[in-house]
Structure formats: structure tokens, C-alpha cells
PDB file of C-alpha atoms in Angstrom:
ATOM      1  CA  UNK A   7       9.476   1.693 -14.076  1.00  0.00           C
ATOM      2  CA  UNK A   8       9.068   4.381 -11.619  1.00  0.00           C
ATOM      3  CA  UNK A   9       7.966   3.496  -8.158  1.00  0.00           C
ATOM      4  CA  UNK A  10       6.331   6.710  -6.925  1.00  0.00           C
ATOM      5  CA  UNK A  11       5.604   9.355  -9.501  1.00  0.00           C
ATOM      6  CA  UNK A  12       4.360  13.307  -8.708  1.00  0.00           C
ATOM      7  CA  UNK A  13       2.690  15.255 -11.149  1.00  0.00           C
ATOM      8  CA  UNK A  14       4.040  18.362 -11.966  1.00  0.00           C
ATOM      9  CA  UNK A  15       7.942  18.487 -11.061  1.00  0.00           C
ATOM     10  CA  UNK A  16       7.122  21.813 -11.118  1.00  0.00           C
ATOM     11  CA  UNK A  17       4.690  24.604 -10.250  1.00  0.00           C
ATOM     12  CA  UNK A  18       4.760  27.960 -10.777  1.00  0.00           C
ATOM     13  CA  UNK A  19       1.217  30.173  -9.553  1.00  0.00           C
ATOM     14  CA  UNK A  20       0.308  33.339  -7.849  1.00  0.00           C
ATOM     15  CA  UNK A  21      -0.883  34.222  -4.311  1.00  0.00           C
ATOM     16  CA  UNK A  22      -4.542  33.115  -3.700  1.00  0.00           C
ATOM     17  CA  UNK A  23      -4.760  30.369  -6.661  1.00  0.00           C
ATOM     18  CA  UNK A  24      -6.077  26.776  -5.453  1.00  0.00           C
ATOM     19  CA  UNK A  25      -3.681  24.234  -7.188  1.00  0.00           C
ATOM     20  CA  UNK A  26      -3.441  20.205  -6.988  1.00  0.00           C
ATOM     21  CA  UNK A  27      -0.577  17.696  -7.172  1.00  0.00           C
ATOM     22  CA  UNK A  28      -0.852  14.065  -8.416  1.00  0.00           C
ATOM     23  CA  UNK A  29       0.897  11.186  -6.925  1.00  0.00           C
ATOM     24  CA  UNK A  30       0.871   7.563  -7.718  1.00  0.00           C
ATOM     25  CA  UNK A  31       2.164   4.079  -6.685  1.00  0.00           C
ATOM     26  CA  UNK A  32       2.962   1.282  -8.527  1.00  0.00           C
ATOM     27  CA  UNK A  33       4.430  -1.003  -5.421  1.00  0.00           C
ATOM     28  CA  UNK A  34       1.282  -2.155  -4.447  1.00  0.00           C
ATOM     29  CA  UNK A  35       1.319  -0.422  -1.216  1.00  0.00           C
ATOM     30  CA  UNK A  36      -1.374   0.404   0.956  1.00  0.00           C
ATOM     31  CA  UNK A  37      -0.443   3.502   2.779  1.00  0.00           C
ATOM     32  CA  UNK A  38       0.471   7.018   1.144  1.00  0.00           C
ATOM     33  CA  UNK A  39       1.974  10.116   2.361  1.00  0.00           C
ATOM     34  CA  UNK A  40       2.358  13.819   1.824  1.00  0.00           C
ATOM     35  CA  UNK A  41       5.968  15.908   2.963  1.00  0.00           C
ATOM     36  CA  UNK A  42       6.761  19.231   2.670  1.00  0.00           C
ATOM     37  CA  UNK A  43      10.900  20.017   2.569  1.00  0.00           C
ATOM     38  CA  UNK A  44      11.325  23.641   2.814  1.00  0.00           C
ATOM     39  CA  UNK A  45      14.032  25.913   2.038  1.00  0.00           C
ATOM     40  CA  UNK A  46      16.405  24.715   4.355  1.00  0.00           C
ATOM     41  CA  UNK A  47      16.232  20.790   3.968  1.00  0.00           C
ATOM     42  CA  UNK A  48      14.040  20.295   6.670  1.00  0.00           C
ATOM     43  CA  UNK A  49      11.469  17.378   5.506  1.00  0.00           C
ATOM     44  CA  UNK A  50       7.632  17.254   7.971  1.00  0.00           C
ATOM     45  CA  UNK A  51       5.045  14.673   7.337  1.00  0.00           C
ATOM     46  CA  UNK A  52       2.027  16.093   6.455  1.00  0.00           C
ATOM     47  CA  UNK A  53      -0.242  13.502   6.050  1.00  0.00           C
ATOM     48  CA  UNK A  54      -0.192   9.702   6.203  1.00  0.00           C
ATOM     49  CA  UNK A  55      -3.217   7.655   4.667  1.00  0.00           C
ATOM     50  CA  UNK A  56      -4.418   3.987   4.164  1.00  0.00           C
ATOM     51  CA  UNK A  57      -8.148   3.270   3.272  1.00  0.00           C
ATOM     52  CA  UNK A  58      -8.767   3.131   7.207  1.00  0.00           C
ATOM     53  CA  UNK A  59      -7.081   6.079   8.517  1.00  0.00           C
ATOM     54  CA  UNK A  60      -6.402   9.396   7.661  1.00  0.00           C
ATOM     55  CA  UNK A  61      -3.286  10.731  10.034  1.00  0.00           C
ATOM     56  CA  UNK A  62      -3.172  14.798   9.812  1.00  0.00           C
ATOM     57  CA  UNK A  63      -0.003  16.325  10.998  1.00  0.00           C
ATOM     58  CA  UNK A  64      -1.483  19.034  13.594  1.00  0.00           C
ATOM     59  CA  UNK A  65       0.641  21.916  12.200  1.00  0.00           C
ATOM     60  CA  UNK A  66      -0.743  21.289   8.720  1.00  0.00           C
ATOM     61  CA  UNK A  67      -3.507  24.217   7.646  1.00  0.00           C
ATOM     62  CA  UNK A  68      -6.803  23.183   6.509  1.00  0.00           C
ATOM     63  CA  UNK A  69      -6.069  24.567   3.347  1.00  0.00           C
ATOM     64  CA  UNK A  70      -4.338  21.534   2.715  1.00  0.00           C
ATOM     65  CA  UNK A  71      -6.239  18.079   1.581  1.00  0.00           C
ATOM     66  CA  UNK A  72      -5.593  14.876   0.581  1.00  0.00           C
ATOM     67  CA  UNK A  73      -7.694  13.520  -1.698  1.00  0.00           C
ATOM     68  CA  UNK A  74      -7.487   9.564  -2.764  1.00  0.00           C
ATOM     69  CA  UNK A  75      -9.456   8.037  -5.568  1.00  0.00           C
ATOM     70  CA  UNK A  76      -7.896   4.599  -5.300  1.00  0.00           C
ATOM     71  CA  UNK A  77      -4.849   2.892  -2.673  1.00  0.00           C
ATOM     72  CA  UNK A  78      -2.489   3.846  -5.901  1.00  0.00           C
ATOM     73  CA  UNK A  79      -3.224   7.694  -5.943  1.00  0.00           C
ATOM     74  CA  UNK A  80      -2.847  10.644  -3.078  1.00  0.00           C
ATOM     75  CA  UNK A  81      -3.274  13.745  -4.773  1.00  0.00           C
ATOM     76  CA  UNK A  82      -2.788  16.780  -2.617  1.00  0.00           C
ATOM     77  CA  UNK A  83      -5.010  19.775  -3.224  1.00  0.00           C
ATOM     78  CA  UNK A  84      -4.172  23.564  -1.878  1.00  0.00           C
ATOM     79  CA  UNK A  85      -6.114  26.137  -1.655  1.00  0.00           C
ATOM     80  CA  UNK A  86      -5.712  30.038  -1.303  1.00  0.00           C
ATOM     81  CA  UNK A  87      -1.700  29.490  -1.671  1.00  0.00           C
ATOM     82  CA  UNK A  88       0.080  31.372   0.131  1.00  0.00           C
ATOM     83  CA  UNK A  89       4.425  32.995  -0.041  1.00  0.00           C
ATOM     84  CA  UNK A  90       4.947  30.397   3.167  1.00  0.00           C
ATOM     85  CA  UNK A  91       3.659  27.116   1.095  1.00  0.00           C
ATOM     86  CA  UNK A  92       6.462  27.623  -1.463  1.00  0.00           C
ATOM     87  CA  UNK A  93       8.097  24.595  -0.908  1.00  0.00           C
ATOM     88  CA  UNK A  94       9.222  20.754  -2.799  1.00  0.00           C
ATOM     89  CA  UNK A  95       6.503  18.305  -1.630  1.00  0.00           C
ATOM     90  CA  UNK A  96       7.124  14.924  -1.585  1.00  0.00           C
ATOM     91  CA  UNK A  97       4.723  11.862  -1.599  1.00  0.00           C
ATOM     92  CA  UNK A  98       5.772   8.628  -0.181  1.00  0.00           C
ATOM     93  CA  UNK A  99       4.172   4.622   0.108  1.00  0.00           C
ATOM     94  CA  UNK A 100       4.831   1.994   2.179  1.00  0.00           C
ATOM     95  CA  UNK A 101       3.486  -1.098   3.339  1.00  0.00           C
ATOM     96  CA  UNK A 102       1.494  -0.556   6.192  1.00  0.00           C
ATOM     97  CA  UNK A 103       3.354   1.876   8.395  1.00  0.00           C
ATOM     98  CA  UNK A 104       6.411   0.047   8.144  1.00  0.00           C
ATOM     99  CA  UNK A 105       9.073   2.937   7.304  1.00  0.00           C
ATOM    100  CA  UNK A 106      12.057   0.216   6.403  1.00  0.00           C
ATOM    101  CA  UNK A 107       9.626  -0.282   2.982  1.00  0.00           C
ATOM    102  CA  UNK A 108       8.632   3.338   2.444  1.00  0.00           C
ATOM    103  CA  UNK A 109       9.868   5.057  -1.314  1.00  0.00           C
ATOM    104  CA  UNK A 110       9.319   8.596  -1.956  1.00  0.00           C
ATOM    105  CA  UNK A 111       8.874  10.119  -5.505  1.00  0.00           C
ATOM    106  CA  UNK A 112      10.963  13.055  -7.146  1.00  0.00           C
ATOM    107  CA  UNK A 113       9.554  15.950  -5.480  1.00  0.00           C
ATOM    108  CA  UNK A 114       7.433  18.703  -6.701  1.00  0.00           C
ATOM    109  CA  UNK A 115       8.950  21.777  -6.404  1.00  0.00           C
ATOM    110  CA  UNK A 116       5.963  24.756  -5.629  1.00  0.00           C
ATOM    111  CA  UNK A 117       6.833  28.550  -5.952  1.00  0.00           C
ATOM    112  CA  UNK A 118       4.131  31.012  -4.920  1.00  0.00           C
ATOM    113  CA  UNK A 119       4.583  34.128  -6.506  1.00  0.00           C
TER     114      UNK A 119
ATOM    115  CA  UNK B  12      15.361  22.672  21.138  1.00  0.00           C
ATOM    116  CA  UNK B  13      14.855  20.618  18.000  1.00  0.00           C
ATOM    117  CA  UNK B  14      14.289  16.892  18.354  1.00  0.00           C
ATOM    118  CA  UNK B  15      16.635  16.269  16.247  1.00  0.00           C
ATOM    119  CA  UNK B  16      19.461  18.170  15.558  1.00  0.00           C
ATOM    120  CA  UNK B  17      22.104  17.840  12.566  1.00  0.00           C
ATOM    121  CA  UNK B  18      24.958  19.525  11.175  1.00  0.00           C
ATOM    122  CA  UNK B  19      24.091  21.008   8.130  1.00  0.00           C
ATOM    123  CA  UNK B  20      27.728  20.888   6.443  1.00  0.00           C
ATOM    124  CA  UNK B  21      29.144  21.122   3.874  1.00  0.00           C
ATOM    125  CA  UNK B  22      31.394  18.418   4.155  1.00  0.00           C
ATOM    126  CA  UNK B  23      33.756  17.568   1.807  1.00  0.00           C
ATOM    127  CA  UNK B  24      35.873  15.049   1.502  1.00  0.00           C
ATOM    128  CA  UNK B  25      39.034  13.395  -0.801  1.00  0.00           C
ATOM    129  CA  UNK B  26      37.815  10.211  -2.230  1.00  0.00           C
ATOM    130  CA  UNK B  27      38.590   6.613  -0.479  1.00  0.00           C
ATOM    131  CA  UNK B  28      38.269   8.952   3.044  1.00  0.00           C
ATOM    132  CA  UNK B  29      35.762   7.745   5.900  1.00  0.00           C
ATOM    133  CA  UNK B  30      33.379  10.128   6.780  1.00  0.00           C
ATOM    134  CA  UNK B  31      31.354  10.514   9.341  1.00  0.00           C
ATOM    135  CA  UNK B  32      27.745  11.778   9.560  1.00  0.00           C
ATOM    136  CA  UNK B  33      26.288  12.120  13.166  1.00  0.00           C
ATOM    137  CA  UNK B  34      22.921  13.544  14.851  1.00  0.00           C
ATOM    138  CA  UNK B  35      22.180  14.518  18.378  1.00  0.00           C
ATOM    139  CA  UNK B  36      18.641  14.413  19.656  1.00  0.00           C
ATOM    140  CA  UNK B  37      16.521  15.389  23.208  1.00  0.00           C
ATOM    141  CA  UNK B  38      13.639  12.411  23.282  1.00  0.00           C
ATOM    142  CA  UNK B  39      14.653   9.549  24.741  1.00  0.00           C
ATOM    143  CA  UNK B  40      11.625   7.365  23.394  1.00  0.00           C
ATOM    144  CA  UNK B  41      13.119   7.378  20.371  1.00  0.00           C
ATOM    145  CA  UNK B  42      13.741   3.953  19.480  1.00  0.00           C
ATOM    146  CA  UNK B  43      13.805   3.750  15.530  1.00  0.00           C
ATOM    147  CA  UNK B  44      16.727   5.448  13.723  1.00  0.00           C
ATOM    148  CA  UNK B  45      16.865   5.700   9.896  1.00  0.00           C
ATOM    149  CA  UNK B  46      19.511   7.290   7.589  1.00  0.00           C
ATOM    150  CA  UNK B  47      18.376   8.804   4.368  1.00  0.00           C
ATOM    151  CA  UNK B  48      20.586   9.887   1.223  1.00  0.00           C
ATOM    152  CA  UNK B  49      18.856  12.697  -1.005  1.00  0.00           C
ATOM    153  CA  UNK B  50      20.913  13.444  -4.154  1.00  0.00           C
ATOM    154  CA  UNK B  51      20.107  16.875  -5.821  1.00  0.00           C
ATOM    155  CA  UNK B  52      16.616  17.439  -7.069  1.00  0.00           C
ATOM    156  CA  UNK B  53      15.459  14.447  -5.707  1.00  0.00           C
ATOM    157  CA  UNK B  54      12.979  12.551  -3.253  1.00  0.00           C
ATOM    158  CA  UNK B  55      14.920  10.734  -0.491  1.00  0.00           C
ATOM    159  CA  UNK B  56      15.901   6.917  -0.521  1.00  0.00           C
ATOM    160  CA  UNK B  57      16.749   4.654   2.954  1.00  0.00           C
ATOM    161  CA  UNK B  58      19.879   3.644   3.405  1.00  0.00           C
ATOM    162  CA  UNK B  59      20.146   2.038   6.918  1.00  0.00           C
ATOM    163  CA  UNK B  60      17.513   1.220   9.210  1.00  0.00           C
ATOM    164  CA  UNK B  61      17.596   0.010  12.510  1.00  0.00           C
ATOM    165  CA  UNK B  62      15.921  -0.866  16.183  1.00  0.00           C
ATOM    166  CA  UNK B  63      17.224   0.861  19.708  1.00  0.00           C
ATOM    167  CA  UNK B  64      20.926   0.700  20.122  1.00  0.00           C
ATOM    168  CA  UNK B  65      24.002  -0.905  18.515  1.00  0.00           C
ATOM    169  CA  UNK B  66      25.425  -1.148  15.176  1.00  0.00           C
ATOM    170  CA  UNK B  67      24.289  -2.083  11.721  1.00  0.00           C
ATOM    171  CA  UNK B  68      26.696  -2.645   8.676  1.00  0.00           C
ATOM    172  CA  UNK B  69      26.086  -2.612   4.996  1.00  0.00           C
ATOM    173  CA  UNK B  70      28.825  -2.976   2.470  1.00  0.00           C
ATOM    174  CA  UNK B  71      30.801   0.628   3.173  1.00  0.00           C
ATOM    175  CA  UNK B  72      27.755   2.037   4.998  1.00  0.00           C
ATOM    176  CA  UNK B  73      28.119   1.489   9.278  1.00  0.00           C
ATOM    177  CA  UNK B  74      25.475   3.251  11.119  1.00  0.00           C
ATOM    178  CA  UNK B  75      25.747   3.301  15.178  1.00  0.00           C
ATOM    179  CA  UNK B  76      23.289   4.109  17.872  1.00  0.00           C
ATOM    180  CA  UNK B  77      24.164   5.348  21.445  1.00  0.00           C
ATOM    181  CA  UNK B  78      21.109   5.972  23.054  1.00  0.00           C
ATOM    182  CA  UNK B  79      22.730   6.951  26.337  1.00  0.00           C
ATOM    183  CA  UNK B  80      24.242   9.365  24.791  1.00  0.00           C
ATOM    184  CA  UNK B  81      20.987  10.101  22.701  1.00  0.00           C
ATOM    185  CA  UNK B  82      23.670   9.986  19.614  1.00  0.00           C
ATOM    186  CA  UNK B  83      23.666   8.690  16.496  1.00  0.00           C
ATOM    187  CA  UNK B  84      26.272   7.820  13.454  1.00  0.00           C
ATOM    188  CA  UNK B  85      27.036   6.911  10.006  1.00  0.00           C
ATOM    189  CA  UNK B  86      30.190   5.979   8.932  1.00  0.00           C
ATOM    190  CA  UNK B  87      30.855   5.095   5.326  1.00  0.00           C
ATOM    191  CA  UNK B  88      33.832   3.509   4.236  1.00  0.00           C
ATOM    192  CA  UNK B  89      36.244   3.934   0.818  1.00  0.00           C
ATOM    193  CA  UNK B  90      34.032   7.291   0.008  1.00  0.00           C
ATOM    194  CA  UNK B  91      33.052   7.106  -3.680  1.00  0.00           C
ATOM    195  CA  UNK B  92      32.455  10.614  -5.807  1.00  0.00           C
ATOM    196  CA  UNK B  93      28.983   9.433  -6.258  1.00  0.00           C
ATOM    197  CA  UNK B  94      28.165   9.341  -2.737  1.00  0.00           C
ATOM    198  CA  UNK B  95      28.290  12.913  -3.098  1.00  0.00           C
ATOM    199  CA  UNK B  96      24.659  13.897  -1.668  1.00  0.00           C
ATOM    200  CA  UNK B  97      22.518  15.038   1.645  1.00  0.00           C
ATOM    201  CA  UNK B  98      22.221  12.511   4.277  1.00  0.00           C
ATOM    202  CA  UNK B  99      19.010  12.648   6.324  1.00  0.00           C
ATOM    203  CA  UNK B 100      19.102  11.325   9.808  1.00  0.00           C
ATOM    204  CA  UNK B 101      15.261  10.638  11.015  1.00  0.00           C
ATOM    205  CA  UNK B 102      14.050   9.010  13.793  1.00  0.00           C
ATOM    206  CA  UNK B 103      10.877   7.925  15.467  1.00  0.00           C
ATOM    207  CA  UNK B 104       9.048   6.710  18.763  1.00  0.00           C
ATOM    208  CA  UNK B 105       7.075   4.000  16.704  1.00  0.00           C
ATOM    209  CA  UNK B 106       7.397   1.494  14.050  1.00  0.00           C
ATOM    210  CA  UNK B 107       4.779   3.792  12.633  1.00  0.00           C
ATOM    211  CA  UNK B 108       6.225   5.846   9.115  1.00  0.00           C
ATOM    212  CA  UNK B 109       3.625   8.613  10.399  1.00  0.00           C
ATOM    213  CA  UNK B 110       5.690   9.241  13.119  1.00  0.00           C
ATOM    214  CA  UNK B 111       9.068  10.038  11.909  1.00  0.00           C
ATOM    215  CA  UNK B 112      11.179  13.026  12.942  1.00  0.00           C
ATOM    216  CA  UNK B 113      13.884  13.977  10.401  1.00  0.00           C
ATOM    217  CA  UNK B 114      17.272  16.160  10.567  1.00  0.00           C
ATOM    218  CA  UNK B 115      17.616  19.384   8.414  1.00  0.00           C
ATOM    219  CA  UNK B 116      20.713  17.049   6.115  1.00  0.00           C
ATOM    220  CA  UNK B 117      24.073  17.035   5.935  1.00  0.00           C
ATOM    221  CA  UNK B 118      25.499  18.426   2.693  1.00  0.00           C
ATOM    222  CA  UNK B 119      28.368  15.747   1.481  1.00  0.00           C
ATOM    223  CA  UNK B 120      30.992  16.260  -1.559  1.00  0.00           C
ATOM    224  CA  UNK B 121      33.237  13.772  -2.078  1.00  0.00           C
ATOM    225  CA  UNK B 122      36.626  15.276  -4.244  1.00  0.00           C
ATOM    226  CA  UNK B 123      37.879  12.959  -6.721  1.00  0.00           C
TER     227      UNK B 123
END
């Protein structure tokens, strides 16, 4: 059984398109996040969420949202993609915010044509 | 300056060898210090956790904390092919996961 899954591995669109990513839990966590690992391996927290608090990483544009339908889903929407969001996104769980129990999923890998 | 800095390698390695992973960094409120393995195409999984300085062991996997020196390690012992991977140092102020800082990786290969 996979922990955290992402929805698609991978995703392929032009300049200007609005695209979504799906993430889901099955840990029975309560918190959720969103990273972005760029070309060179470096891995930022975008957003952290639990049913209380939303936590926005300041350097994140508001083109980014998180959107959660239930504590086992985060899905991360995008709009007007841009060449600088091609990245692999990762979502993440944990209990609470304590990182010795967070898991992150496989990564979806975005390329913006 | 980055927070945290790490050498991004490659490293490579003969098999049953001890390598050694390390990180610098510039805050000194860091006080949580985490070491992550990514294998290829993947998301990345925790290998050693742990709280201000000192040393933690698991199995083959030592990590070490110097905070005077604002210095971290990982040592693993008896290197195994499939340890063969990017190892993620990240660190943090607060117990809080929204918090974390990570390195860029260090690329391992471990020859058989």
C-alpha cells in the first residue's frame, strides 16, 4: 500500500495553461504539504496545511493554491504556468508538525513548454 | 550565504568503505538536524533524526552534530551498492516540519 500517492508522475503543458496535481494520504495524518525540488536538487516547502492552519511559504506566487477537500487530500492547483515552475513537486504528511513522522510521495515531475 | 550549505558530489565509493556526508550551515538557532536519502526518481525518505548536538547511531548509519562548529555529519558504515543515492541534509529552528531548511544533496555511488 502506498503511503503518499501524487497524481500525475508526470506533466507535460504549455506556457499560460492552469494545471492541478492530486495528492493523497493513507497514514491517517493530519497535516499535508507541498515542495518544489528544482533542477539542481534543491527541495523548498511551499505550503504546510492541517484543517486549522494554512502555512504559505512567502516566496511562493499566488498563482499557486492548495486546495483540500478532506485531511487525506492536498491537491495543488497552478495557474498561468510559467518556464520557471518546471520543476518535480513533492507532497508530504505528517502527524502534526512533527518532521521525525513526515513521508513524502514519488514526485511529480512538471515541464512547461 | 545559503543556510545550509552541502557538497553536491559525486561521491563514489568501493563497497564495504565508510563514507562520509557532511553540511555546514550560518544560523545558529538551528536546533533540529535531519538526514534524508532520495534514490533516483523518487520522493525523499528520513533516515536519522535528531535534537541539538551529539551523536545518533542506527545500524551502519552514525549521524553527528557540532553545533559550535555549526557542522554536521553522516557516517555510514560497510557501504552497500544499494545505498547508492542523494543524501539530503535539512535542518530547522523548530520542531515544526513547516520550518525545515534542506541542502541541495549529495550525489553517492557506491562501486561494487
Amino acid at each position: 500500500d502506498t503511503a503518499v500517492s501524487q497524481t500525475p508522475k508526470y506533466l507535460v503543458t504549455q506556457m499560460g495553461n492552469d494545471k492541478s496535481i492530486k495528492c493523497e494520504q493513507n497514514l491517517g495524518h493530519d497535516t499535508m504539504y507541498w515542495y518544489k525540488q528544482d533542477s539542481k536538487k534543491f527541495l523548498k516547502i511551499m505550503f504546510s496545511y492541517n484543517n486549522k492552519e494554512l502555512i504559505i511559504n512567502e516566496t511562493v506566487p499566488n498563482r499557486f493554491s492548495p486546495k483540500s477537500p478532506d485531511k487525506a487530500h492536498l491537491n495543488l492547483h497552478i495557474n498561468s504556468l510559467e518556464l520557471g515552475d518546471s520543476a518535480v513537486y513533492f507532497c508530504a504528511s505528517s502527524q502534526g508538525a512533527l518532521m521525525d513522522t513526515q513521508y513524502f510521495g514519488p514526485g511529480t515531475r512538471l515541464t512547461v513548454l | 550565504q545559503k543556510e545550509v550549505e552541502q557538497d553536491p558530489g559525486p561521491l563514489s565509493v568501493p563497497e564495504g568503505a565508510i563514507v562520509s556526508l557532511n553540511c555546514t550551515y550560518s544560523n545558529s538557532a538551528f536546533q533540529y538536524f535531519m538526514w534524508y536519502r532520495q534514490y533516483s526518481r523518487k520522493g525523499p525518505e528520513l533516515l536519522m533524526y535528531t535534537y541539538s548536538s551529539g551523536n545518533k547511531e542506527d545500524g551502519r548509519f552514525t549521524a553527528q552534530v557540532d553545533k559550535s562548529s555549526k557542522y554536521i555529519s553522516l557516517f555510514i558504515r560497510d557501504s552497500q551498492p544499494s545505498d547508492s543515492a542523494t543524501y539530503l541534509c535539512a535542518m530547522s529552528a523548530s520542531s515544526s516540519a513547516s520550518k525545515i531548511i534542506f541542502g541541495s544533496g549529495t550525489r553517492l555511488s557506491i562501486r561494487p
